[in-house]
Amino acid sequence: MNRLTGKTALVTGGSRGIGRGIAERLGREGALVAVHYAKDDDAAKQTVAAITDAGGRAFPVRAELGVPGDVEVLFAALEEGLRAERDSTTLDIVVNNAGVMGGTAPEQITPEQFDRLIAVNAKAPLFIILRALQLMPDGGRIINISSALTRMALPQELAYSMSKGALEQLGLHLARHLAPRGITVNTVAPGITDNGSEMLQQPEVREAMAATTAFGRLGEPADIAAAVAFLAAGDGQWLTGGVLDVSGGTLLG
């Protein structure tokens, strides 16, 4: 712990599920965490409180992604919070976790739904990173959260998987581009993870999903957060442009 003392981190979609797990872990590691969220004030306050109650530092940042002006709104709030907490707008770590899923059969995908998935899951991370680079010193860390569904078929998540595939390409090409600055860009790809959804609280669903992993259990947000913390800390300095499978062996068959 405390590997990130003195660092600042932005976690998008950080108020619940995997994002909350990541935000809390980075807070325990010593980072000042900006907990981004879209609408749920209470969830964001609870996440910030969990971090501060554990001895860390955090503040909420509200901005809806996938809409015009989203990055400007996000960074105006982020910079205000950083100045209040540190009197500096330096941003060392960006975790692009926020995302939306589809749940639609291929024949029923609409252009509007497809555009929404791309806007939130691929376009927003690109422009968040490009804006963050203005605040990020050399040696920074960028971590994108993708999905094991880029490597296994689930037809009702076709559009979602396409958006996450784009996110992985973003990481690959920016890793090469930013290497001269010592900035690493990596992707973490979770599998079935207990993110608090009602569906995964049904015993029969949990049992069926757990059976798809090599370890016979669902992933937990802490499992994903551990991988992110590794990449964010100094130990991850020689890893860039990679996709780290954190699915508990789901892809092993």
Short mmCIF file of C-alpha atoms in Angstrom, two decimals:
data_model
loop_
_atom_site.label_atom_id
_atom_site.label_comp_id
_atom_site.label_asym_id
_atom_site.label_seq_id
_atom_site.Cartn_x
_atom_site.Cartn_y
_atom_site.Cartn_z
CA MET A 1 0.00 0.00 0.00
CA ASN A 2 0.91 3.70 -0.29
CA ARG A 3 2.56 3.06 -3.66
CA LEU A 4 0.65 6.04 -5.07
CA THR A 5 1.23 8.58 -2.32
CA GLY A 6 1.48 12.03 -3.83
CA LYS A 7 -0.25 10.97 -7.05
CA THR A 8 -3.62 12.11 -8.39
CA ALA A 9 -6.08 9.88 -10.21
CA LEU A 10 -9.30 10.26 -12.19
CA VAL A 11 -11.62 7.24 -12.27
CA THR A 12 -14.56 7.64 -14.62
CA GLY A 13 -17.71 5.81 -13.59
CA GLY A 14 -16.12 5.62 -10.16
CA SER A 15 -19.20 5.73 -7.95
CA ARG A 16 -20.33 2.11 -8.20
CA GLY A 17 -19.39 -1.42 -9.21
CA ILE A 18 -15.97 -1.96 -10.71
CA GLY A 19 -15.31 1.77 -10.80
CA ARG A 20 -15.94 2.12 -7.09
CA GLY A 21 -13.63 -0.80 -6.39
CA ILE A 22 -10.90 0.87 -8.44
CA ALA A 23 -11.41 4.25 -6.80
CA GLU A 24 -11.26 2.76 -3.31
CA ARG A 25 -8.13 0.75 -4.11
CA LEU A 26 -6.28 3.74 -5.56
CA GLY A 27 -7.31 5.72 -2.49
CA ARG A 28 -5.87 3.05 -0.20
CA GLU A 29 -2.69 3.16 -2.26
CA GLY A 30 -2.34 6.84 -1.36
CA ALA A 31 -3.66 8.62 -4.45
CA LEU A 32 -5.97 11.61 -4.33
CA VAL A 33 -8.94 10.24 -6.29
CA ALA A 34 -11.39 12.20 -8.42
CA VAL A 35 -14.52 10.02 -8.42
CA HIS A 36 -16.38 10.75 -11.63
CA TYR A 37 -20.08 9.96 -11.94
CA ALA A 38 -22.96 10.87 -14.23
CA LYS A 39 -26.11 11.32 -12.14
CA ASP A 40 -26.24 9.49 -8.79
CA ASP A 41 -25.05 12.03 -6.21
CA ASP A 42 -25.63 9.66 -3.30
CA ALA A 43 -23.53 6.88 -4.81
CA ALA A 44 -20.67 9.30 -5.47
CA LYS A 45 -20.84 10.67 -1.92
CA GLN A 46 -20.79 7.14 -0.52
CA THR A 47 -17.71 6.24 -2.54
CA VAL A 48 -15.89 9.41 -1.51
CA ALA A 49 -16.85 8.74 2.12
CA ALA A 50 -15.59 5.15 1.91
CA ILE A 51 -12.22 6.41 0.66
CA THR A 52 -11.88 9.18 3.23
CA ASP A 53 -13.10 6.98 6.10
CA ALA A 54 -10.27 4.59 5.23
CA GLY A 55 -7.77 7.42 5.52
CA GLY A 56 -7.59 8.39 1.86
CA ARG A 57 -8.49 11.53 -0.04
CA ALA A 58 -11.14 11.91 -2.71
CA PHE A 59 -13.68 14.28 -4.22
CA PRO A 60 -16.63 13.82 -6.61
CA VAL A 61 -16.75 15.03 -10.21
CA ARG A 62 -20.10 15.08 -11.99
CA ALA A 63 -20.37 14.99 -15.79
CA GLU A 64 -22.53 13.02 -18.19
CA LEU A 65 -20.44 11.38 -20.89
CA GLY A 66 -21.48 10.83 -24.49
CA VAL A 67 -23.10 14.24 -24.88
CA PRO A 68 -21.81 17.46 -26.46
CA GLY A 69 -19.39 19.30 -24.18
CA ASP A 70 -18.90 16.31 -21.86
CA VAL A 71 -15.12 16.51 -21.63
CA GLU A 72 -15.17 20.26 -21.00
CA VAL A 73 -17.65 19.84 -18.15
CA LEU A 74 -15.66 16.96 -16.70
CA PHE A 75 -12.34 18.77 -16.70
CA ALA A 76 -13.74 22.04 -15.39
CA ALA A 77 -14.99 20.17 -12.31
CA LEU A 78 -11.85 18.05 -12.10
CA GLU A 79 -9.46 21.00 -12.17
CA GLU A 80 -11.55 22.86 -9.62
CA GLY A 81 -11.37 19.87 -7.28
CA LEU A 82 -7.65 19.36 -7.78
CA ARG A 83 -6.92 23.01 -7.02
CA ALA A 84 -9.02 22.84 -3.86
CA GLU A 85 -7.28 19.69 -2.65
CA ARG A 86 -3.71 20.28 -3.84
CA ASP A 87 -3.46 23.78 -5.29
CA SER A 88 -2.32 22.10 -8.51
CA THR A 89 -4.03 20.56 -11.54
CA THR A 90 -1.45 17.81 -12.11
CA LEU A 91 -3.13 14.53 -13.07
CA ASP A 92 -0.95 11.41 -12.86
CA ILE A 93 -3.41 8.58 -13.53
CA VAL A 94 -6.48 8.26 -15.74
CA VAL A 95 -8.74 5.22 -15.50
CA ASN A 96 -11.40 5.14 -18.23
CA ASN A 97 -13.94 2.87 -16.60
CA ALA A 98 -17.31 4.48 -17.40
CA GLY A 99 -19.33 2.53 -19.92
CA VAL A 100 -22.79 1.45 -21.03
CA MET A 101 -23.94 -1.95 -22.30
CA GLY A 102 -26.34 -2.86 -25.08
CA GLY A 103 -28.37 -6.00 -24.36
CA THR A 104 -29.95 -5.96 -27.82
CA ALA A 105 -30.17 -8.68 -30.46
CA PRO A 106 -28.13 -7.76 -33.57
CA GLU A 107 -31.28 -7.36 -35.70
CA GLN A 108 -32.70 -4.86 -33.21
CA ILE A 109 -29.71 -2.52 -32.84
CA THR A 110 -30.69 1.03 -33.82
CA PRO A 111 -28.34 3.70 -35.12
CA GLU A 112 -29.14 5.80 -32.03
CA GLN A 113 -28.19 2.99 -29.66
CA PHE A 114 -25.01 2.24 -31.57
CA ASP A 115 -24.01 5.91 -31.55
CA ARG A 116 -24.62 6.08 -27.80
CA LEU A 117 -22.40 3.06 -27.12
CA ILE A 118 -19.59 4.43 -29.26
CA ALA A 119 -19.92 7.91 -27.75
CA VAL A 120 -19.61 6.71 -24.14
CA ASN A 121 -17.36 3.68 -24.50
CA ALA A 122 -14.89 4.83 -27.15
CA LYS A 123 -15.19 8.50 -28.09
CA ALA A 124 -15.31 9.86 -24.54
CA PRO A 125 -12.20 7.92 -23.41
CA LEU A 126 -10.25 9.20 -26.42
CA PHE A 127 -11.00 12.83 -25.74
CA ILE A 128 -10.64 12.42 -21.97
CA ILE A 129 -7.13 11.14 -22.57
CA LEU A 130 -6.26 13.89 -25.03
CA ARG A 131 -7.44 16.52 -22.55
CA ALA A 132 -5.74 14.79 -19.63
CA LEU A 133 -2.39 14.89 -21.42
CA GLN A 134 -2.36 18.64 -20.88
CA LEU A 135 -2.24 17.98 -17.13
CA MET A 136 -0.24 14.75 -17.05
CA PRO A 137 3.51 14.78 -16.35
CA ASP A 138 5.93 12.41 -18.01
CA GLY A 139 5.66 8.95 -16.50
CA GLY A 140 1.87 9.09 -16.16
CA ARG A 141 -0.48 6.14 -16.35
CA ILE A 142 -3.53 5.60 -18.57
CA ILE A 143 -5.66 2.51 -17.98
CA ASN A 144 -8.76 1.66 -20.01
CA ILE A 145 -11.36 -0.86 -18.87
CA SER A 146 -12.49 -3.09 -21.72
CA SER A 147 -14.21 -6.49 -21.56
CA ALA A 148 -13.58 -10.16 -22.15
CA LEU A 149 -16.41 -9.87 -24.69
CA THR A 150 -13.91 -8.59 -27.25
CA ARG A 151 -12.62 -12.18 -27.32
CA MET A 152 -15.77 -14.25 -26.88
CA ALA A 153 -19.14 -14.13 -28.62
CA LEU A 154 -22.32 -12.83 -26.98
CA PRO A 155 -24.53 -11.66 -29.85
CA GLN A 156 -26.78 -9.39 -27.76
CA GLU A 157 -23.68 -7.36 -26.88
CA LEU A 158 -22.41 -7.02 -30.45
CA ALA A 159 -22.42 -3.21 -30.48
CA TYR A 160 -20.99 -3.03 -26.96
CA SER A 161 -18.15 -5.38 -27.93
CA MET A 162 -17.43 -3.30 -31.01
CA SER A 163 -17.11 -0.20 -28.84
CA LYS A 164 -14.76 -2.01 -26.46
CA GLY A 165 -12.71 -3.27 -29.40
CA ALA A 166 -12.27 0.35 -30.42
CA LEU A 167 -11.14 1.15 -26.88
CA GLU A 168 -8.47 -1.53 -27.08
CA GLN A 169 -7.18 -0.08 -30.35
CA LEU A 170 -7.06 3.31 -28.69
CA GLY A 171 -4.77 1.86 -26.03
CA LEU A 172 -2.52 0.12 -28.54
CA HIS A 173 -1.84 3.16 -30.71
CA LEU A 174 -1.58 5.72 -27.93
CA ALA A 175 0.86 3.47 -26.09
CA ARG A 176 3.26 3.81 -29.00
CA HIS A 177 2.58 7.52 -29.36
CA LEU A 178 3.13 8.36 -25.70
CA ALA A 179 6.08 6.07 -24.97
CA PRO A 180 8.65 8.87 -25.49
CA ARG A 181 7.10 10.63 -22.50
CA GLY A 182 7.25 7.50 -20.36
CA ILE A 183 3.45 7.40 -20.22
CA THR A 184 2.08 3.86 -20.25
CA VAL A 185 -1.29 3.00 -21.79
CA ASN A 186 -2.81 -0.35 -20.93
CA THR A 187 -6.16 -2.07 -21.06
CA VAL A 188 -7.77 -4.27 -18.41
CA ALA A 189 -10.43 -6.70 -19.67
CA PRO A 190 -12.71 -8.07 -16.92
CA GLY A 191 -15.03 -11.02 -17.33
CA ILE A 192 -18.23 -11.62 -15.38
CA THR A 193 -17.87 -9.42 -12.31
CA ASP A 194 -20.32 -8.92 -9.45
CA ASN A 195 -20.99 -5.23 -9.98
CA GLY A 196 -24.15 -5.18 -7.88
CA SER A 197 -26.59 -5.74 -10.73
CA GLU A 198 -29.90 -7.32 -9.76
CA MET A 199 -29.50 -10.12 -12.29
CA LEU A 200 -26.29 -11.34 -10.66
CA GLN A 201 -27.97 -11.54 -7.27
CA GLN A 202 -30.18 -14.41 -8.48
CA PRO A 203 -28.66 -17.68 -7.19
CA GLU A 204 -29.22 -19.62 -10.41
CA VAL A 205 -27.65 -16.85 -12.50
CA ARG A 206 -24.67 -16.54 -10.17
CA GLU A 207 -24.12 -20.29 -10.30
CA ALA A 208 -24.26 -20.39 -14.08
CA MET A 209 -21.94 -17.41 -14.49
CA ALA A 210 -19.49 -18.69 -11.87
CA ALA A 211 -19.23 -21.97 -13.78
CA THR A 212 -17.79 -20.12 -16.79
CA THR A 213 -14.64 -19.14 -14.88
CA ALA A 214 -11.68 -21.38 -14.15
CA PHE A 215 -12.01 -20.68 -10.42
CA GLY A 216 -15.72 -21.37 -10.16
CA ARG A 217 -16.69 -17.97 -8.79
CA LEU A 218 -17.70 -14.56 -10.03
CA GLY A 219 -15.13 -11.83 -10.22
CA GLU A 220 -15.25 -9.08 -7.61
CA PRO A 221 -14.51 -5.38 -8.14
CA ALA A 222 -11.45 -5.86 -5.92
CA ASP A 223 -10.05 -8.36 -8.42
CA ILE A 224 -10.17 -5.79 -11.19
CA ALA A 225 -8.93 -3.02 -8.92
CA ALA A 226 -5.84 -5.03 -8.01
CA ALA A 227 -4.83 -5.24 -11.67
CA VAL A 228 -5.42 -1.52 -12.15
CA ALA A 229 -3.38 -0.67 -9.05
CA PHE A 230 -0.48 -2.75 -10.36
CA LEU A 231 -0.50 -0.94 -13.69
CA ALA A 232 -0.85 2.45 -12.00
CA ALA A 233 2.09 1.97 -9.66
CA GLY A 234 5.79 1.99 -10.42
CA ASP A 235 5.85 -1.77 -10.94
CA GLY A 236 3.90 -1.29 -14.15
CA GLN A 237 6.45 0.95 -15.83
CA TRP A 238 7.60 -1.69 -18.35
CA LEU A 239 4.11 -2.65 -19.50
CA THR A 240 2.40 -0.64 -22.21
CA GLY A 241 0.05 -1.30 -25.10
CA GLY A 242 -1.18 -4.53 -23.57
CA VAL A 243 -4.55 -6.04 -22.79
CA LEU A 244 -4.58 -7.73 -19.40
CA ASP A 245 -7.20 -10.49 -19.14
CA VAL A 246 -8.79 -10.30 -15.69
CA SER A 247 -11.63 -12.74 -16.26
CA GLY A 248 -10.65 -15.48 -13.85
CA GLY A 249 -9.77 -17.77 -16.74
CA THR A 250 -13.12 -17.43 -18.51
CA LEU A 251 -11.41 -17.55 -21.89
CA LEU A 252 -9.62 -20.82 -21.14
CA GLY A 253 -12.67 -22.82 -22.20
#
